[in-house]
Protein backbone atom coordinates (compact mmCIF):
# COMPACT_ATOMS: atom_id res chain seq x y z
CA MET A 1 95.12 15.31 -128.76
CA THR A 2 92.01 15.95 -126.63
CA MET A 3 91.79 15.05 -122.93
CA ALA A 4 89.46 12.10 -123.73
CA GLY A 5 91.83 10.85 -126.41
CA HIS A 6 94.77 11.16 -124.03
CA ASP A 7 92.87 9.16 -121.38
CA ARG A 8 92.05 6.38 -123.88
CA SER A 9 95.67 6.24 -124.99
CA SER A 10 96.86 6.00 -121.38
CA LEU A 11 94.30 3.27 -120.65
CA ARG A 12 95.50 1.24 -123.66
CA LYS A 13 99.09 1.51 -122.43
CA VAL A 14 98.07 0.38 -118.94
CA ARG A 15 96.26 -2.65 -120.39
CA LEU A 16 99.19 -3.45 -122.69
CA TYR A 17 101.74 -3.30 -119.90
CA GLY A 18 99.42 -5.30 -117.66
CA VAL A 19 99.16 -8.09 -120.23
CA LEU A 20 102.93 -8.05 -120.86
CA ILE A 21 103.74 -8.20 -117.14
CA ALA A 22 101.26 -11.07 -116.67
CA LEU A 23 102.79 -13.02 -119.58
CA LEU A 24 106.31 -12.36 -118.31
CA GLY A 25 105.27 -13.54 -114.86
CA VAL A 26 103.85 -16.80 -116.23
CA MET A 27 106.98 -17.44 -118.33
CA MET A 28 109.40 -16.65 -115.50
CA LEU A 29 107.54 -18.54 -112.76
CA PRO A 30 109.30 -21.92 -113.36
CA PHE A 31 112.70 -20.21 -113.44
CA TYR A 32 111.95 -18.30 -110.25
CA ALA A 33 110.79 -21.50 -108.54
CA MET A 34 114.03 -23.20 -109.59
CA PHE A 35 116.20 -20.24 -108.53
CA SER A 36 114.55 -19.72 -105.13
CA SER A 37 114.69 -23.45 -104.36
CA THR A 38 118.48 -23.37 -104.53
CA PHE A 39 118.45 -21.23 -101.38
CA LYS A 40 116.08 -23.53 -99.47
CA PRO A 41 116.92 -26.54 -97.29
CA GLU A 42 115.97 -29.88 -98.87
CA SER A 43 112.96 -30.26 -96.56
CA GLU A 44 111.52 -26.87 -97.56
CA ILE A 45 111.63 -27.56 -101.32
CA PHE A 46 108.85 -30.15 -101.01
CA SER A 47 107.00 -28.59 -98.08
CA ALA A 48 103.28 -28.00 -98.38
CA PRO A 49 102.08 -25.40 -98.95
CA ALA A 50 104.99 -24.30 -101.12
CA THR A 51 106.85 -21.19 -99.99
CA LEU A 52 107.41 -18.33 -102.42
CA PHE A 53 110.54 -17.12 -100.60
CA PRO A 54 113.07 -19.22 -98.65
CA SER A 55 112.20 -19.07 -94.95
CA ASP A 56 115.85 -19.60 -93.97
CA PRO A 57 118.03 -18.72 -97.01
CA THR A 58 121.30 -20.63 -97.33
CA PHE A 59 124.12 -20.88 -99.90
CA GLN A 60 124.96 -24.43 -98.81
CA ALA A 61 123.73 -25.93 -102.11
CA TYR A 62 126.22 -23.81 -104.08
CA VAL A 63 129.03 -24.80 -101.68
CA ASP A 64 128.11 -28.49 -102.06
CA VAL A 65 127.90 -28.26 -105.86
CA TRP A 66 131.30 -26.63 -106.03
CA SER A 67 132.96 -29.22 -103.79
CA GLN A 68 131.07 -32.41 -104.70
CA THR A 69 130.38 -32.23 -108.46
CA ASP A 70 132.30 -31.64 -111.69
CA VAL A 71 130.21 -28.62 -112.63
CA LEU A 72 133.15 -26.73 -114.16
CA LEU A 73 134.07 -29.76 -116.27
CA TRP A 74 130.45 -30.06 -117.44
CA ILE A 75 130.38 -26.36 -118.38
CA GLY A 76 133.67 -26.76 -120.28
CA ASN A 77 132.31 -29.78 -122.17
CA SER A 78 129.12 -27.86 -122.97
CA PHE A 79 131.26 -25.12 -124.52
CA VAL A 80 133.22 -27.65 -126.59
CA ILE A 81 130.06 -29.33 -127.89
CA SER A 82 128.21 -26.06 -128.51
CA LEU A 83 131.09 -24.30 -130.26
CA GLY A 84 131.81 -27.39 -132.36
CA THR A 85 128.18 -27.53 -133.41
CA VAL A 86 128.23 -23.82 -134.29
CA VAL A 87 131.36 -24.17 -136.46
CA LEU A 88 130.10 -27.26 -138.31
CA THR A 89 126.65 -25.77 -138.84
CA LEU A 90 127.96 -22.49 -140.27
CA LEU A 91 130.47 -24.27 -142.51
CA LEU A 92 127.56 -26.11 -144.12
CA ALA A 93 124.79 -23.53 -143.88
CA ILE A 94 126.61 -20.50 -145.31
CA PRO A 95 127.57 -22.06 -148.70
CA ALA A 96 124.17 -23.72 -149.05
CA ALA A 97 122.20 -20.56 -148.23
CA TYR A 98 124.42 -18.30 -150.35
CA SER A 99 124.23 -20.60 -153.37
CA CYS A 100 120.46 -20.71 -153.19
CA ALA A 101 120.19 -16.95 -152.73
CA ARG A 102 122.41 -16.08 -155.70
CA ASN A 103 121.65 -18.84 -158.20
CA ASP A 104 118.56 -20.15 -159.92
CA PHE A 105 118.85 -23.84 -160.60
CA VAL A 106 116.53 -26.71 -161.22
CA GLY A 107 115.31 -28.18 -157.96
CA LYS A 108 116.18 -25.18 -155.77
CA ARG A 109 112.71 -24.91 -154.31
CA THR A 110 112.58 -28.67 -153.76
CA PHE A 111 115.95 -28.54 -152.00
CA LEU A 112 114.88 -25.72 -149.70
CA LEU A 113 111.66 -27.49 -148.81
CA SER A 114 113.37 -30.83 -148.31
CA VAL A 115 115.79 -29.20 -145.86
CA LEU A 116 112.82 -28.54 -143.60
CA VAL A 117 111.87 -32.22 -143.56
CA VAL A 118 114.67 -32.87 -141.07
CA GLN A 119 112.91 -30.69 -138.49
CA MET A 120 109.67 -32.65 -138.85
CA PHE A 121 111.21 -35.58 -136.98
CA ALA A 122 111.91 -35.63 -133.27
CA PRO A 123 115.51 -36.66 -132.56
CA VAL A 124 114.32 -39.57 -130.41
CA VAL A 125 112.65 -41.12 -133.47
CA LEU A 126 115.97 -41.23 -135.33
CA ILE A 127 118.21 -42.12 -132.42
CA VAL A 128 118.47 -45.85 -133.24
CA GLY A 129 119.54 -45.18 -136.83
CA LEU A 130 121.94 -42.49 -135.66
CA PHE A 131 123.46 -44.90 -133.16
CA ASP A 132 124.22 -47.36 -135.97
CA VAL A 133 125.84 -44.65 -138.10
CA ILE A 134 127.89 -43.22 -135.23
CA THR A 135 129.10 -46.71 -134.31
CA GLN A 136 129.94 -47.67 -137.89
CA PHE A 137 132.11 -44.57 -138.32
CA GLY A 138 133.91 -45.17 -135.05
CA LEU A 139 132.68 -41.93 -133.49
CA PHE A 140 131.05 -43.43 -130.42
CA ASN A 141 132.13 -41.76 -127.19
CA THR A 142 133.66 -38.78 -129.02
CA TYR A 143 132.50 -35.18 -129.11
CA LEU A 144 131.78 -35.55 -132.84
CA ALA A 145 129.13 -38.15 -132.00
CA VAL A 146 127.14 -35.33 -130.41
CA ILE A 147 128.23 -32.42 -132.60
CA ILE A 148 127.27 -33.97 -135.96
CA PRO A 149 123.65 -34.88 -135.05
CA ALA A 150 123.16 -31.52 -133.33
CA ALA A 151 124.44 -29.71 -136.44
CA ALA A 152 122.09 -31.77 -138.63
CA PHE A 153 119.08 -30.61 -136.64
CA THR A 154 120.12 -26.94 -136.59
CA LEU A 155 120.95 -26.74 -140.29
CA PRO A 156 117.39 -26.21 -141.62
CA PHE A 157 116.74 -23.14 -139.49
CA ASN A 158 120.14 -21.65 -140.31
CA VAL A 159 119.91 -22.31 -144.05
CA TRP A 160 116.52 -20.64 -144.28
CA MET A 161 117.43 -17.65 -142.12
CA LEU A 162 120.74 -16.99 -143.92
CA TYR A 163 119.05 -17.56 -147.27
CA GLY A 164 116.54 -14.79 -146.51
CA TYR A 165 119.26 -12.45 -145.30
CA PHE A 166 121.57 -13.04 -148.27
CA LYS A 167 118.73 -12.09 -150.60
CA THR A 168 118.49 -8.66 -148.98
CA ILE A 169 122.12 -7.81 -149.88
CA PRO A 170 122.29 -5.94 -153.23
CA VAL A 171 123.87 -7.98 -156.02
CA ALA A 172 125.43 -4.74 -157.35
CA LEU A 173 127.90 -4.75 -154.45
CA GLU A 174 129.21 -8.14 -155.49
CA GLU A 175 129.31 -7.21 -159.18
CA SER A 176 131.42 -4.13 -158.37
CA ALA A 177 133.85 -6.23 -156.38
CA ARG A 178 134.01 -8.80 -159.17
CA ILE A 179 134.86 -6.06 -161.70
CA ASP A 180 137.67 -4.95 -159.37
CA GLY A 181 139.12 -8.45 -159.58
CA ALA A 182 137.83 -10.03 -156.36
CA SER A 183 137.36 -13.78 -156.37
CA GLN A 184 134.12 -15.43 -155.32
CA LEU A 185 135.65 -16.45 -151.99
CA GLN A 186 136.85 -12.89 -151.34
CA ILE A 187 133.40 -11.53 -152.18
CA LEU A 188 131.78 -13.93 -149.74
CA THR A 189 134.24 -13.44 -146.87
CA LYS A 190 135.05 -9.71 -147.23
CA ILE A 191 131.75 -8.27 -148.46
CA VAL A 192 128.77 -10.56 -147.94
CA LEU A 193 129.53 -12.06 -144.53
CA PRO A 194 130.40 -8.73 -142.83
CA LEU A 195 127.05 -7.37 -144.05
CA THR A 196 125.35 -10.50 -142.71
CA LYS A 197 126.62 -10.03 -139.16
CA PRO A 198 123.14 -9.79 -137.46
CA ALA A 199 121.95 -13.00 -139.14
CA LEU A 200 125.21 -14.77 -138.36
CA VAL A 201 124.98 -13.79 -134.70
CA ALA A 202 121.37 -14.99 -134.57
CA SER A 203 122.43 -18.29 -136.18
CA ILE A 204 125.32 -18.71 -133.78
CA THR A 205 123.10 -17.99 -130.79
CA TYR A 206 120.33 -20.36 -131.86
CA THR A 207 122.77 -23.17 -132.62
CA PHE A 208 124.74 -22.60 -129.43
CA LEU A 209 121.59 -22.76 -127.29
CA TYR A 210 120.34 -25.87 -129.08
CA ALA A 211 123.61 -27.73 -128.55
CA TRP A 212 124.03 -26.47 -124.98
CA ASN A 213 120.72 -27.97 -123.87
CA ARG A 214 120.95 -31.34 -125.67
CA LEU A 215 120.65 -34.34 -123.38
CA LEU A 216 119.52 -37.13 -125.71
CA PHE A 217 122.63 -37.20 -127.93
CA VAL A 218 125.03 -37.03 -124.97
CA LEU A 219 123.02 -39.65 -123.08
CA THR A 220 123.14 -42.01 -126.06
CA PHE A 221 126.56 -41.46 -127.59
CA LEU A 222 128.82 -40.55 -124.66
CA THR A 223 129.62 -42.98 -121.85
CA ASP A 224 132.78 -41.26 -120.61
CA SER A 225 131.76 -39.16 -117.60
CA GLY A 226 134.66 -36.83 -118.37
CA LYS A 227 132.76 -35.68 -121.49
CA TYR A 228 129.39 -35.01 -119.85
CA ASN A 229 127.77 -31.63 -120.53
CA ILE A 230 125.55 -29.70 -118.12
CA PRO A 231 122.23 -31.56 -118.89
CA ARG A 232 123.99 -34.95 -118.66
CA GLY A 233 125.67 -33.89 -115.44
CA VAL A 234 122.31 -32.95 -113.95
CA PHE A 235 120.84 -36.26 -115.13
CA SER A 236 123.68 -38.18 -113.50
CA MET A 237 122.41 -36.97 -110.11
CA VAL A 238 119.22 -38.97 -110.47
CA GLY A 239 119.66 -41.92 -108.17
CA ALA A 240 117.85 -45.25 -108.07
CA LEU A 241 116.72 -44.73 -104.48
CA GLN A 242 117.34 -41.07 -103.81
CA THR A 243 117.75 -37.87 -105.84
CA ASP A 244 119.29 -34.67 -104.52
CA TRP A 245 116.91 -32.18 -106.12
CA ARG A 246 118.56 -29.23 -104.39
CA MET A 247 121.88 -30.01 -106.06
CA MET A 248 120.22 -30.63 -109.43
CA LEU A 249 118.43 -27.28 -109.32
CA THR A 250 121.63 -25.50 -108.31
CA VAL A 251 123.66 -26.99 -111.18
CA SER A 252 120.84 -26.03 -113.56
CA VAL A 253 120.97 -22.43 -112.36
CA ILE A 254 124.75 -22.33 -112.75
CA GLY A 255 124.40 -23.79 -116.24
CA ILE A 256 122.11 -20.96 -117.30
CA ILE A 257 124.56 -18.20 -116.34
CA PRO A 258 126.80 -18.51 -119.47
CA LEU A 259 123.68 -18.33 -121.65
CA LEU A 260 122.46 -15.18 -119.91
CA ILE A 261 125.86 -13.55 -120.44
CA LEU A 262 125.73 -14.53 -124.11
CA PHE A 263 122.27 -13.02 -124.52
CA ALA A 264 123.28 -9.83 -122.73
CA PHE A 265 126.11 -9.18 -125.19
CA LEU A 266 124.31 -10.28 -128.36
CA GLU A 267 120.69 -9.22 -127.75
CA GLU A 268 120.80 -6.38 -130.30
CA TYR A 269 122.14 -8.62 -133.09
CA ILE A 270 119.77 -11.47 -132.21
CA VAL A 271 116.67 -9.28 -132.64
CA ALA A 272 118.01 -7.78 -135.88
CA GLY A 273 118.87 -11.19 -137.27
CA MET A 274 115.55 -12.80 -136.36
CA THR A 275 113.55 -10.04 -138.05
CA ALA A 276 115.78 -9.74 -141.12
CA GLY A 277 113.90 -10.55 -144.29
CA ALA A 278 110.54 -10.57 -142.52
CA VAL A 279 109.37 -7.53 -144.53
CA LYS A 280 109.18 -7.94 -148.28
CA GLU A 281 110.18 -4.80 -150.16
């Protein structure tokens, strides 16, 4: 490479990194504002002009949240709701996606397209009908009242992603196992699913995040404060005359920590799963 070519290549890299850093800065600005505000006194959060860094940093908000709220209970409930949604979603999505990937049947394309229809509606549009169904089945004020609707809205994405991934697994592997006497269930659980690990992890992560951040379903279907999740716990701090924004921001920051840990451990599988099937061979 000539000196001029090397200079052009270096300039392109500088521009690329500049654009990426600018985009990252824009995306992270709200999170930084939330995080830094947890170390500010209440009066400084709404001071004008706004301060980029706390002038007198304090951990008092974290002490108050720990002693005055049920943040640990909310985190525990968020885990229950999120894990329940993940289990229910995978129990439905895996058979549906695998059947479509391995069988040609009349109406398959219509089925796959109709699955997407669910995601065309905002949950708030369907909330009245869902309330009637949840009440009729006696599920009101139970975790299932939140888990079932959340699973319904995560199913389309999971069915389509797993469907694409299942199609990339060679059929010959399953035929060999079938010749050796393996049942269909053994083929699915011992051969197909282990090879689908990146897509499964991506599905689990997407579903977990969706359920973790749901407020509408919990707000509508749960009245027992002992079953509040993190978003509902934050919402409960909104008062009629006064709202403690410092405490709300602090609980929100604490509620993000489990998600960051999840991403840190699963980042490699998430990227592999999201891009699986994107390239047609």
